[in-house]
Each structure stands twice: as C-alpha cells, then as structure tokens.
Coordinates of C-alpha atoms and ligand atoms in Angstrom, one line a residue:
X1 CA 5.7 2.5 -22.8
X2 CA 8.4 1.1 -24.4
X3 CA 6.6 -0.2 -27.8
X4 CA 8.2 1.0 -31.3
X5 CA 5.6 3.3 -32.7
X6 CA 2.2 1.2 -34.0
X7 CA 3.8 -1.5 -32.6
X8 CA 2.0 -3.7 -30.0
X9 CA 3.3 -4.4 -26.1
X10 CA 4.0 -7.9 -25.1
X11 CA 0.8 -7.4 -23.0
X12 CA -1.3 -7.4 -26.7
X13 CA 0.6 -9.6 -28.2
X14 CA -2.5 -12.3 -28.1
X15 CA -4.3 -10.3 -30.3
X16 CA -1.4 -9.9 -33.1
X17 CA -1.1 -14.4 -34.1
X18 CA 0.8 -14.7 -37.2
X19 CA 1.8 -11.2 -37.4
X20 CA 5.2 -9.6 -37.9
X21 CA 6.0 -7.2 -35.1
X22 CA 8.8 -5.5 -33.3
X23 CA 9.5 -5.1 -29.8
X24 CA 11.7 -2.8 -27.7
X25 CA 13.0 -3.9 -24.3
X26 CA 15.5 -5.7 -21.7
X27 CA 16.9 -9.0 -21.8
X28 CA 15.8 -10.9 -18.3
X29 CA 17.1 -13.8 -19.2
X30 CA 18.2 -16.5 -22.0
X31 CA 20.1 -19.7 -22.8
X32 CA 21.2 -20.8 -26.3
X33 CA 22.6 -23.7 -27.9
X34 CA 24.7 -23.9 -31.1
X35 CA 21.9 -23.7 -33.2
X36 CA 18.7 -22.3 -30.9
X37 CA 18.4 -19.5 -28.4
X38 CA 15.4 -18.7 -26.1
X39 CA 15.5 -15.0 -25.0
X40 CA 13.1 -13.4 -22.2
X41 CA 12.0 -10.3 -23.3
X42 CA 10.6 -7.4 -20.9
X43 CA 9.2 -4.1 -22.5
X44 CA 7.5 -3.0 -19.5
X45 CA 3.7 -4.4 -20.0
X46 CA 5.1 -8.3 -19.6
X47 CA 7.8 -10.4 -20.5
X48 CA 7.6 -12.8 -23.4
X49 CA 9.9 -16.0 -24.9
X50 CA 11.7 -15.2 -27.8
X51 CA 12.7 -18.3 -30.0
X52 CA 15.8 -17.4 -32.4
X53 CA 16.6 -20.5 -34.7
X54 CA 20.3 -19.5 -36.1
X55 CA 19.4 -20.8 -39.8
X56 CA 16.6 -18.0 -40.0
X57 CA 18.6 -14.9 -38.7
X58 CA 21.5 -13.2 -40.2
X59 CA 25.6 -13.9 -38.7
X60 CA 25.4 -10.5 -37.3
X61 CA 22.0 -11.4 -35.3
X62 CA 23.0 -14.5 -34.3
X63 CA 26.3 -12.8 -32.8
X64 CA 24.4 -10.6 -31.1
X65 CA 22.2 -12.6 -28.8
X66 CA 24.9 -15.1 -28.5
X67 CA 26.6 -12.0 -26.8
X68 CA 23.7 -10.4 -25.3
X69 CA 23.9 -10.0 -21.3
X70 CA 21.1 -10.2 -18.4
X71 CA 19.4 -6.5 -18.8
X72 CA 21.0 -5.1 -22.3
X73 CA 18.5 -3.4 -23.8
X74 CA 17.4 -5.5 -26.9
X75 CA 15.4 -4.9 -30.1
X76 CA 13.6 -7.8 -31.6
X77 CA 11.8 -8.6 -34.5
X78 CA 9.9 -11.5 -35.9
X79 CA 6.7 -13.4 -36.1
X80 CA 3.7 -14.1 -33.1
X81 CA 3.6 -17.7 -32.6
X82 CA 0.0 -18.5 -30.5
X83 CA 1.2 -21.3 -28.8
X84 CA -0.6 -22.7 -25.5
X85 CA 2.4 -24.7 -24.2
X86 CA 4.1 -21.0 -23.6
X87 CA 4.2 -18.7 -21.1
X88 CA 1.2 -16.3 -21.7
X89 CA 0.2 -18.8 -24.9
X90 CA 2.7 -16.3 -27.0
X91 CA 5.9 -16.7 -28.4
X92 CA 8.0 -14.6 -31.1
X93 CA 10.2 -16.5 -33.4
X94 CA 13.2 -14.1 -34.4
X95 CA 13.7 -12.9 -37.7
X96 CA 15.8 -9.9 -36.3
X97 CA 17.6 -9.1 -32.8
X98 CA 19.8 -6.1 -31.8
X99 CA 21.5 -5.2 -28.9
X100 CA 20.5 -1.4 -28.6
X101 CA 22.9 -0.8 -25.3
X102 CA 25.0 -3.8 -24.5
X103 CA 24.6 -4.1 -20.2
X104 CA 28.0 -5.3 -18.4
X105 CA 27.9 -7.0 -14.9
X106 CA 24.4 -6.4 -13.9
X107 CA 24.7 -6.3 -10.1
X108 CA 21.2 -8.9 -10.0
X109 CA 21.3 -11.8 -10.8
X110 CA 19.6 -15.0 -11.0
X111 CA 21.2 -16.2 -7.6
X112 CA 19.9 -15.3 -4.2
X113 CA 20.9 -11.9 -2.5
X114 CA 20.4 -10.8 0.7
X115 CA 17.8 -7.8 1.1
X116 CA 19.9 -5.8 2.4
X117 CA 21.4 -5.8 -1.0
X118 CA 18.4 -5.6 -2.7
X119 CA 17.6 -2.9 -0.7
X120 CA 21.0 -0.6 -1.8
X121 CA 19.9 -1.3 -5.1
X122 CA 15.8 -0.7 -5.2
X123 CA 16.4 1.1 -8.5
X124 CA 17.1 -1.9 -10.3
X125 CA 15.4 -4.6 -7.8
X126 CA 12.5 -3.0 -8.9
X127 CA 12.4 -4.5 -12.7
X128 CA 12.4 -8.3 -10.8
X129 CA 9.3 -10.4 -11.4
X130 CA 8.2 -10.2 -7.7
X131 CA 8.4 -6.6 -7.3
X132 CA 7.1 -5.6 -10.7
X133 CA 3.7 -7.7 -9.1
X134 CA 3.6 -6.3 -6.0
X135 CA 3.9 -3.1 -7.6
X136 CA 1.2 -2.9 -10.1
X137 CA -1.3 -4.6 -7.1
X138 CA -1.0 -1.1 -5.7
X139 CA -1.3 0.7 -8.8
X140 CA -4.4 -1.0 -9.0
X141 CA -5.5 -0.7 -5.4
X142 CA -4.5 3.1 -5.8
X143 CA -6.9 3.3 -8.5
X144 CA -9.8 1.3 -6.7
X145 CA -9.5 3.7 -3.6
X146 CA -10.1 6.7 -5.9
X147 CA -13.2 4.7 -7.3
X148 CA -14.9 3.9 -4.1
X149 CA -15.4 7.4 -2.7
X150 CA -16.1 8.8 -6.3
X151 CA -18.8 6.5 -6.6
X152 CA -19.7 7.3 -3.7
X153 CA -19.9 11.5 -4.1
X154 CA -17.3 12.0 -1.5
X155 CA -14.7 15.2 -2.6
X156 CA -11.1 14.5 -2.5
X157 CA -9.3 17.1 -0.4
X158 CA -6.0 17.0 -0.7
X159 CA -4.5 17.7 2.8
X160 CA -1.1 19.5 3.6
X161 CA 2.2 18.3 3.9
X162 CA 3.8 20.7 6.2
X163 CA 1.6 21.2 9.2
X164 CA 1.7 23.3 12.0
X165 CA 0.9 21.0 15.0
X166 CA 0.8 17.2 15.5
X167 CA -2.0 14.9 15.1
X168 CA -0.7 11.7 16.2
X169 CA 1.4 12.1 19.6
X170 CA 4.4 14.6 19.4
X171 CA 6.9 11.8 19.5
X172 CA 6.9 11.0 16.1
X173 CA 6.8 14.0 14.2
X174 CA 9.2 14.9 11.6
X175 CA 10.4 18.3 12.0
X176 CA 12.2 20.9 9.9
X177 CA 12.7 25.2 9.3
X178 CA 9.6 27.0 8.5
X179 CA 11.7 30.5 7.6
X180 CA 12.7 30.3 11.2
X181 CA 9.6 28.6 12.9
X182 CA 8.8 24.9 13.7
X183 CA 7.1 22.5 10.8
X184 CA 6.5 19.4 11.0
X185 CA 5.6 16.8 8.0
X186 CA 1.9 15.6 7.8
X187 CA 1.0 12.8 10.5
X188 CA -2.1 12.7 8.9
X189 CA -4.7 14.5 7.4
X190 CA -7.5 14.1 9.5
X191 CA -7.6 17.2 11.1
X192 CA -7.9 19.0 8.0
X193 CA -10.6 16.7 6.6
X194 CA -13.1 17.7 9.8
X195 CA -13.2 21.2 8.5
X196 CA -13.5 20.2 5.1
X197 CA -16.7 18.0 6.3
X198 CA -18.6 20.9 7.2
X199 CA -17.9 22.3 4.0
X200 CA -18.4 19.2 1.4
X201 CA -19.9 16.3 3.6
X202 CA -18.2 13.4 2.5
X203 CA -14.5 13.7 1.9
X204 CA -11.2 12.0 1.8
X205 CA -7.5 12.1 1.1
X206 CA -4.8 10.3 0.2
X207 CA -1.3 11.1 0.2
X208 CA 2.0 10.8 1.6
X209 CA 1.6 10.5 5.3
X210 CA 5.2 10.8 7.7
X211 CA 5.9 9.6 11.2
X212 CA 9.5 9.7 12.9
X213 CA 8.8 5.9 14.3
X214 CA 12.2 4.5 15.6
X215 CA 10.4 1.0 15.2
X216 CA 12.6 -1.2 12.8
X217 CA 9.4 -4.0 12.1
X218 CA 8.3 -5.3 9.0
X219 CA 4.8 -2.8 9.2
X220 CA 6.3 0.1 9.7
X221 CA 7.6 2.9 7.3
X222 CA 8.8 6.3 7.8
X223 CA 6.7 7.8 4.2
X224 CA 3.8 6.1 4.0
X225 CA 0.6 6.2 2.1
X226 CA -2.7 6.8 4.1
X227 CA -6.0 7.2 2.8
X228 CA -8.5 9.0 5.3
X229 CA -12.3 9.5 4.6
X230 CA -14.4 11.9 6.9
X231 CA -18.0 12.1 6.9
X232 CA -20.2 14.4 8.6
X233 CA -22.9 12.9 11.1
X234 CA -21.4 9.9 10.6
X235 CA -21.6 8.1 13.7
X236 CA -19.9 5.3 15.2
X237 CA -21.8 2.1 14.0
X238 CA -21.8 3.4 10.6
X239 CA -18.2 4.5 10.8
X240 CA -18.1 0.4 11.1
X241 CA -19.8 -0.4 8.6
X242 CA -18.3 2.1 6.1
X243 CA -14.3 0.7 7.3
X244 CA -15.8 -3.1 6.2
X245 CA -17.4 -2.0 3.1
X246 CA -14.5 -0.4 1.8
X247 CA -11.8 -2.7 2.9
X248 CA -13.6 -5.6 1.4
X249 CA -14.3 -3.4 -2.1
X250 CA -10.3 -3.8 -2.3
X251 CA -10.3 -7.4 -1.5
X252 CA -12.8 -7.4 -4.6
X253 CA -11.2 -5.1 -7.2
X254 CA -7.4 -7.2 -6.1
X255 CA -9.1 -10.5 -7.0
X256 CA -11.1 -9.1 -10.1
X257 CA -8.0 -7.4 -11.6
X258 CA -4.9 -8.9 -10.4
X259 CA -5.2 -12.3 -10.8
X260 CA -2.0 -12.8 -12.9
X261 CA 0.2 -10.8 -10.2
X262 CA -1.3 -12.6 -7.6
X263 CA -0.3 -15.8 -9.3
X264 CA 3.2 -14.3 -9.3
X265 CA 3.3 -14.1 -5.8
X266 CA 2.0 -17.0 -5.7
X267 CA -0.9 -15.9 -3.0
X268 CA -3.6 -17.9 -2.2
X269 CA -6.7 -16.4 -3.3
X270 CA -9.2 -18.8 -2.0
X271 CA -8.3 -17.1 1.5
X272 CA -9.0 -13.2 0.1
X273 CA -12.4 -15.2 -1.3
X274 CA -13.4 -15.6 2.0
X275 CA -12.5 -12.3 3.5
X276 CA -15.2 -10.9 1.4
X277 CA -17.6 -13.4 1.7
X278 CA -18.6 -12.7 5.5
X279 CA -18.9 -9.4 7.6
X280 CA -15.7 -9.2 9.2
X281 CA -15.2 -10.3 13.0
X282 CA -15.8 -7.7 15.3
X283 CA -15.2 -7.2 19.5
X284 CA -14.4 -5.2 21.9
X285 CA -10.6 -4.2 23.3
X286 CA -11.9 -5.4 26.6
X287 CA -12.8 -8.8 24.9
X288 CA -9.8 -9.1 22.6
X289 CA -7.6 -8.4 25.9
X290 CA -10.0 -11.1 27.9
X291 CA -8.8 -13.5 24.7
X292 CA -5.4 -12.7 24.8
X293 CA -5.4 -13.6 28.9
X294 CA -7.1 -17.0 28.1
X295 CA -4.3 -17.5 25.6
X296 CA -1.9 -16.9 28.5
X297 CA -0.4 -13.6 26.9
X298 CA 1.3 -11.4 30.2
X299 CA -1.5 -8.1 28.9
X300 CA -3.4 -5.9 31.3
X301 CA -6.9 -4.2 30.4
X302 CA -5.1 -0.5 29.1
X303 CA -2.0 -1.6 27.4
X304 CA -1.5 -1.4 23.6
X305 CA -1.5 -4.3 21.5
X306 CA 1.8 -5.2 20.3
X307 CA 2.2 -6.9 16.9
X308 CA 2.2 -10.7 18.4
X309 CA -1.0 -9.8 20.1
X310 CA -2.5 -8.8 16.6
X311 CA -1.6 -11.6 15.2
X312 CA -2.9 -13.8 17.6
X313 CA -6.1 -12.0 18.0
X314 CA -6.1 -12.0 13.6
X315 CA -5.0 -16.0 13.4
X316 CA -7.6 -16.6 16.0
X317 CA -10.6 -15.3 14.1
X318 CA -9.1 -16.3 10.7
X319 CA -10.4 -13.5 8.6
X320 CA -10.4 -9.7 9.5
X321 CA -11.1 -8.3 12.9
X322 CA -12.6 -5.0 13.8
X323 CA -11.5 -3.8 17.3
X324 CA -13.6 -0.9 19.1
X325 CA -14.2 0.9 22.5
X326 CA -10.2 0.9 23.3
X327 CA -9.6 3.1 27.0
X328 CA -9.4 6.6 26.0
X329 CA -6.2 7.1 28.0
X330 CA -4.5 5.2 25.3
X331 CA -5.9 6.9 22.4
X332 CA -5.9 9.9 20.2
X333 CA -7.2 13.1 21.9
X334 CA -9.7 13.7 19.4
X335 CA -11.7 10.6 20.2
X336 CA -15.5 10.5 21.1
X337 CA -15.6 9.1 24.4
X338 CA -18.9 6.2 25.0
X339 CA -22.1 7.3 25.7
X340 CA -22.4 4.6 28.6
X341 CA -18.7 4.5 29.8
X342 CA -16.5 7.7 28.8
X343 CA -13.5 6.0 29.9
X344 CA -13.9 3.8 26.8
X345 CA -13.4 5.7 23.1
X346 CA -15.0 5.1 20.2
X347 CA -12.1 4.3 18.3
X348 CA -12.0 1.4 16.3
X349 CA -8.8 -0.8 14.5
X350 CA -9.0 -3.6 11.6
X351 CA -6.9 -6.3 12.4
X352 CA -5.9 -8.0 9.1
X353 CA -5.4 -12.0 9.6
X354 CA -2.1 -13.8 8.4
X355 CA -0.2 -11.7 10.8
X356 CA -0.6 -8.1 9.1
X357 CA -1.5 -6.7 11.7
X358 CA -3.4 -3.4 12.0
X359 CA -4.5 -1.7 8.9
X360 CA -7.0 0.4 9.6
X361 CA -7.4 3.0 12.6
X362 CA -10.4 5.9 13.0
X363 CA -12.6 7.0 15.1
X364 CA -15.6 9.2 16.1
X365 CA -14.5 12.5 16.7
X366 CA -15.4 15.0 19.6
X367 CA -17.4 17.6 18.8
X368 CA -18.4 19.2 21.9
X369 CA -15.9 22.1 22.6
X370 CA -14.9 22.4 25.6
X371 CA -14.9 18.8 26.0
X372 CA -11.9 18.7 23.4
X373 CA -10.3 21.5 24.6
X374 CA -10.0 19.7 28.0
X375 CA -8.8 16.9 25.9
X376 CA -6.5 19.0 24.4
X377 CA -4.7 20.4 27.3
X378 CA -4.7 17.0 28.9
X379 CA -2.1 15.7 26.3
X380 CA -0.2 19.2 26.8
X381 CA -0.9 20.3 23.2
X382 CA -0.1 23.8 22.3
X383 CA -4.1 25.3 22.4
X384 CA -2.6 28.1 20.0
X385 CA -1.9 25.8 17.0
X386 CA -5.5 24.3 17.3
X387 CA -7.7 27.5 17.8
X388 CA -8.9 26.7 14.2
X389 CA -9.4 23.0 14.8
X390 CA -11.7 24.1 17.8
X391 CA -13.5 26.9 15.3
X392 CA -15.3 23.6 13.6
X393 CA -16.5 22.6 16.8
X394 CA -17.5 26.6 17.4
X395 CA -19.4 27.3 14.2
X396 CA -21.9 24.5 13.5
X397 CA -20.8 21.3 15.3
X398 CA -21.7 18.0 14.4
X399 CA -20.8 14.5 15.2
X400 CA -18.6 13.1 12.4
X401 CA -16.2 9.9 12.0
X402 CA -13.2 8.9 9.7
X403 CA -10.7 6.1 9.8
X404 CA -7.3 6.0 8.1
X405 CA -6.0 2.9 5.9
X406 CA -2.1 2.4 5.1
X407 CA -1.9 1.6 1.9
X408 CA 1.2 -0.2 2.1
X409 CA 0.3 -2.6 5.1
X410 CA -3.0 -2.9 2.8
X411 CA -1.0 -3.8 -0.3
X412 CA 1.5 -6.0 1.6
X413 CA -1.4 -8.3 3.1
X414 CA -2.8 -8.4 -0.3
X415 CA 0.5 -9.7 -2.0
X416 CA 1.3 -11.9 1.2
X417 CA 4.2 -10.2 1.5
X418 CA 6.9 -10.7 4.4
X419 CA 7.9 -6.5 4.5
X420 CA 5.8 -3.6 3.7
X421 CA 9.0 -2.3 2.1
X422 CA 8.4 -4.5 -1.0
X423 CA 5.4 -2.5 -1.4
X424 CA 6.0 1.1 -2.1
X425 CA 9.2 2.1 -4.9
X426 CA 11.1 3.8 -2.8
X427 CA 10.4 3.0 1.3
X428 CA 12.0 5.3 3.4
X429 CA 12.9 3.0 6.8
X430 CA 14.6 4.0 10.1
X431 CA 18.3 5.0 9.3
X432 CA 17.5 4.3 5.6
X433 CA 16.9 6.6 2.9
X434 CA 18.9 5.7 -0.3
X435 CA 18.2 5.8 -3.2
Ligands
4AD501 O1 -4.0 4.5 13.5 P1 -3.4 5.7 12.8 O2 -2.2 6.4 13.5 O3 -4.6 6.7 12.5 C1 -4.5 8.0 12.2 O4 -3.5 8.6 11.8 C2 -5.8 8.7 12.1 N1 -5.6 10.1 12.2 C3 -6.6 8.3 10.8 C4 -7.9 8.9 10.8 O5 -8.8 8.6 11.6 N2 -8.2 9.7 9.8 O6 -2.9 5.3 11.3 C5 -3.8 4.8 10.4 C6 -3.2 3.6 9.6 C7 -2.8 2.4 10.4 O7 -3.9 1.6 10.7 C8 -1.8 1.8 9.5 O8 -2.4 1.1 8.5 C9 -1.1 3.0 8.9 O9 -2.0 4.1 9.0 N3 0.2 3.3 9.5 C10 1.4 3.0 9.0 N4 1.7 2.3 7.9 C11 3.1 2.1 7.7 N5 4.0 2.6 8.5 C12 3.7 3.3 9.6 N6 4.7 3.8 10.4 C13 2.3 3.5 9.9 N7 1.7 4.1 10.9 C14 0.4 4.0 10.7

C-alpha cells in the first residue's frame, strides 16, 4: 500500500472527518480554475477528490498542481471533509500538494483507444477504473474459492505444471525440453487429483492451467486459471449438485463483497440475484440438441456445441444451465460411461446465460481398469505415461467425480465483461504474449 506511515488509505478515509492527513498516490485526473483546482487522487485502495483553494496553499503548491500531469505521482496533504454530495461522501481540502515524480505524455488518456492498444500497454491499462474493478472481483472470487472447499475439509493439492502426458486431447498441448525428453505444460490437474483422492478424500486445486488453442474468441486464453475439486465416491448426481452449490456460493460472495466494483461496471445485479435464487436449469445433450433443432440451428445429435449454440441454449433458459450425458465419442477418455446407455458419458457442462458460455466442465470418472485402458488405447494415448494413472484404478478403486471451473470465464460473466482478457493482469492470447 501506498499510505505514508500511520497514515490512512483513501479507502479509510470515512473514518478520519475533520482530521489532518496525508496521502501518497497518482494523479488520474483534474481541472482547475484561476483560483480552484479539483484533483483525483488514486493511492491504490480508491480514488478520492481533492479540493485545493489557491488562497489556502503556498505559490509553490499552487504551481505545482497547476502543472501536475495525468499519472504524476502526487503527495497531498490537508483536511477530511465528510461530505455526502462527493464521490465516496469524502473529500480532502488541500493544505499541501507535491509533485513527487512529474509524469510526461502518459500514453492513456481520457479519450477512447482501441484495445488493441490497450492491450500493448496492459501495464498501465491496468491502473483504469474498469480494470482496477474487474480485477479485485477476482481477487475476491480467488479468495471465496479457497473458502468453499476449506469450509468444506477438502485438502488443496497443488498439481504440476510440467506434465508428462496430456489430459485434454493432444492437440492442444504446450510443449517444451525436458533435458532432452518431451514436457508438456499442465492441461489440467485432474489427473493428479484422482490419486490424491484416494489419499485425502476431498481435494482440489487451483492454478495456472495451459492449452495451445489456436481459437482467437473472446472465452478463450492460452494461461488460464482452473480450479478442479475431486471427491472420492462421489457419484454423478452429487457431482451435480456439488458444481451448483459451488458456482452459486460465488454468485453470493460477488454480490456480498463487490458491490462497489460491480457498480463500476455498471452490472446488473438484480440478474446475479436470481441466479442464486433457483436451482440452476438442467437437461440433457440430447435435449439441448433437440432445442437447438426446434430453433432451426443446422446441429446433429454428436456434434460439439459451438459458442452460438451456448448461448442460445443459456438465453433460452435465462439463468445457468447444467448440460449432462453428452456421447462419449466426443468426450474425455476418462469419462464414466451411463449405466443404461454406455454410448452416453456422464459428463456434465454449466452453461452460464448472457452469452458466457461454458464455464464449468467435469465428469464421473472410470474406475474400472481395463475398461479405461481400452479407453485409453482408443484415443491412441501412449499406455506408458499412464501406468500410474491406471495404478489408482489397480490398488483400491472407487467411483469418484470432479469438474473444473475457469476462473476467468467465471470472473468475466460476473463483471459482464465483453473479453475474458479484461479479467486476468496479464492474458496470454493466440500470437500474443507481451508484456
Ligand atoms: O472442460 P475442460 O476442458 O475440463 C477439464 O479440463 C477437466 N479435466 C476438468 C476436471 O474435470 N477436473 O475445462 C474446464 C473449464 C471450462 O469449462 C472453462 O471454464 C475453462 O476450464 N477453460 C478455459 N478458460 C479459458 N480459456 C480456455 N482456453 C479454456 N479452456 C477451458
């Protein structure tokens, strides 16, 4: 934090009326007159107005925020003025100002730019007003992941990066030199929490996930954040209920702690009200393809949804969509085929509405063991790099289930954002990887 020592942030300042403080930060904006000047002050915990009347500051102070400049980094002192009519019912009226490091030609400005700009300069795009929301929404949705499965006794587990084998399809793995063998960067961590399962129980993770997708859409990144429980005996009906429960504990914790950031981004929370009121919508893939026919969508019973079939299927039903039994060609290889109909799998998908598309995927996994070594070959996966995958299903089998939740298309649904690049500091996109 930016404060001067025993000093209060702009975010405390409602506490301090009538005091005398000083505040360290950068200047977002301003206008003066001959005789007034209103300064925006950010230190990092909020931005506040600061009033400096030229009769009560010194020549030199006066000079200086007549020359100060968007983003000079600025000391202030003077007096807390509880005031309702401003922003945050707190102003400071100047009795000192300083311009610590005097900022020339700040390349963002008030006026509109282009995100392909913005995006060349991410490092400073992300002190704007937007950003600085969107970004502390998944600070806190970070935080309130953490929560749910510690309230909930599940162990974190904190799964590799570099990985052997992939766990997702082979065609969008990352690969680089393991002192002369393949690697490949983590696709997810799923098939190191099944082991894990049989150890602990109930555990998650969530990290950095990768995939080498050449899709250039507004869900997709190349670094992404996933979080992943797995629970042992977990079957598929709960594995349901568990993906509901904890997707609408993050609608919760975003409308009980970010209400000022969702203000920002000026998001309509009467519609995140209702996604927790209600169980979500659930159906089959057979159904949701049956729907999308009616709706006169050219899709045939074993194709993939693409992202205009989400969000018809999500606008349709108006609130969040659980999609199961999908045909097991098109799925993962670990996937639990149906006890009535083993072409289907027991996968299931959350559809968020609004047009975000999928943001949760999981499944119950195989446990019998030569039915996912068939499964295995099948998909021409090299049986050596899963020997110890199979060893879970060797020593002690058990039926378990896990789903995994981008955090980002989470976070970007959330905000009501157009991009899931707004949504992580530093997105890593297809062809894009600076700064
Ligand atoms: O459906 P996916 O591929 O599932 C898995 O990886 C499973 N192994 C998870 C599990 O069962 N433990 O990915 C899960 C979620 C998606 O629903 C989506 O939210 C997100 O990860 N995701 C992406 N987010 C941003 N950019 C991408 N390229 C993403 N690919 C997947």
């Amino acid at each position: 934090m930016t404060t001067e020592p025993n000093q209060p942030t702009i975010r405390q300042l409602a506490g301090h009326g009538g005091e005398t403080v000083q505040l360290r930060g950068w200047l977002e904006g301003g206008r003066s007159s001959g005789k007034i000047a209103f300064v925006q002050l950010r230190d990092g915990s909020g931005v506040v107005q600061v009033v400096v009347s030229r009769k009560e500051v010194s020549e030199q102070a006066w000079e200086a925020v007549k020359g100060a400049t968007q983003e000079s980094t600025i000391r202030v002192s003077g007096r807390v003025n509880l005031d309702d009519r401003a922003p945050g019912g707190v102003e400071i009226h100047a009795t000192d100002f300083e311009v610590l490091y005097a900022t020339e030609d700040y390349p963002i400005t008030p006026k509109e730019h282009g995100v392909a700009f913005l995006m060349e300069h991410r490092h400073l795009w992300l002190r704007s007003r937007r950003q600085r929301a969107a970004l502390r929404v998944r600070s806190e949705v970070c935080q309130a992941i953490r929560d749910f499965y510690y309230e909930r006794d599940y162990t974190l587990i904190d799964s590799p990066i570099l990985t052997p084998a992939a766990c997702e399809g082979t065609s969008t793995l990352f690969e680089t030199d393991y002192f002369g063998d393949p690697a490949f960067l983590s696709q997810s961590g799923q098939l190191y929490l099944e082991p894990a399962a049989a150890a602990l129980g109930k555990v998650y993770c969530f990290g950095p996930t990768f995939r080498a997708e050449k899709s250039k859409t507004r869900r997709h990144l190349m670094e992404f954040w996933m979080v992943e429980p797995e629970v042992a005996f977990l079957e598929f009906p709960g594995l349901c209920d568990l993906a509901q429960e904890f997707v609408q504990y993050l609608i919760q914790r975003v409308l009980d702690r970010c209400a000022t950031d969702l203000e920002i981004l000026e998001r309509d929370r009467s519609l995140l009200e209702g996604y927790v009121a209600e169980p979500f919508a659930r159906t089959t893939y057979t159904e949701a393809i049956e729907l999308l026919q009616g709706m006169g969508q050219s899709i045939e019973w074993g194709d993939d949804f693409g992202a205009e079939h989400e969000t018809l299927v999500g606008e349709h039903y108006g609130r969040p969509v659980m999609i199961t039994h999908f045909p097991a060609a098109m799925k993962a290889f670990y996937m639990q085929p149906d006890a009535d109909d083993d072409t289907l799998a027991l996968g299931l998908d959350i559809i968020a509405p609004e047009g975000y598309g999928e943001i949760v995927g999981g499944s119950q996994r195989i446990h019998d063991h030569d039915l996912l070594l068939r499964r295995i070959d099948e998909h021409e996966l090299p049986r050596e790099a899963f020997q110890w995958y199979l060893d879970v299903r060797r020593y002690g089998t058990y039926p378990h289930s896990g789903f995994g939740m981008g955090l980002e298309r989470f976070v970007a649904w959330m905000c009501r954002m157009d991009h899931v690049r707004e949504t992580i500091p530093y997105p890593r996109m297809l062809n894009k990887i600076y700064p």
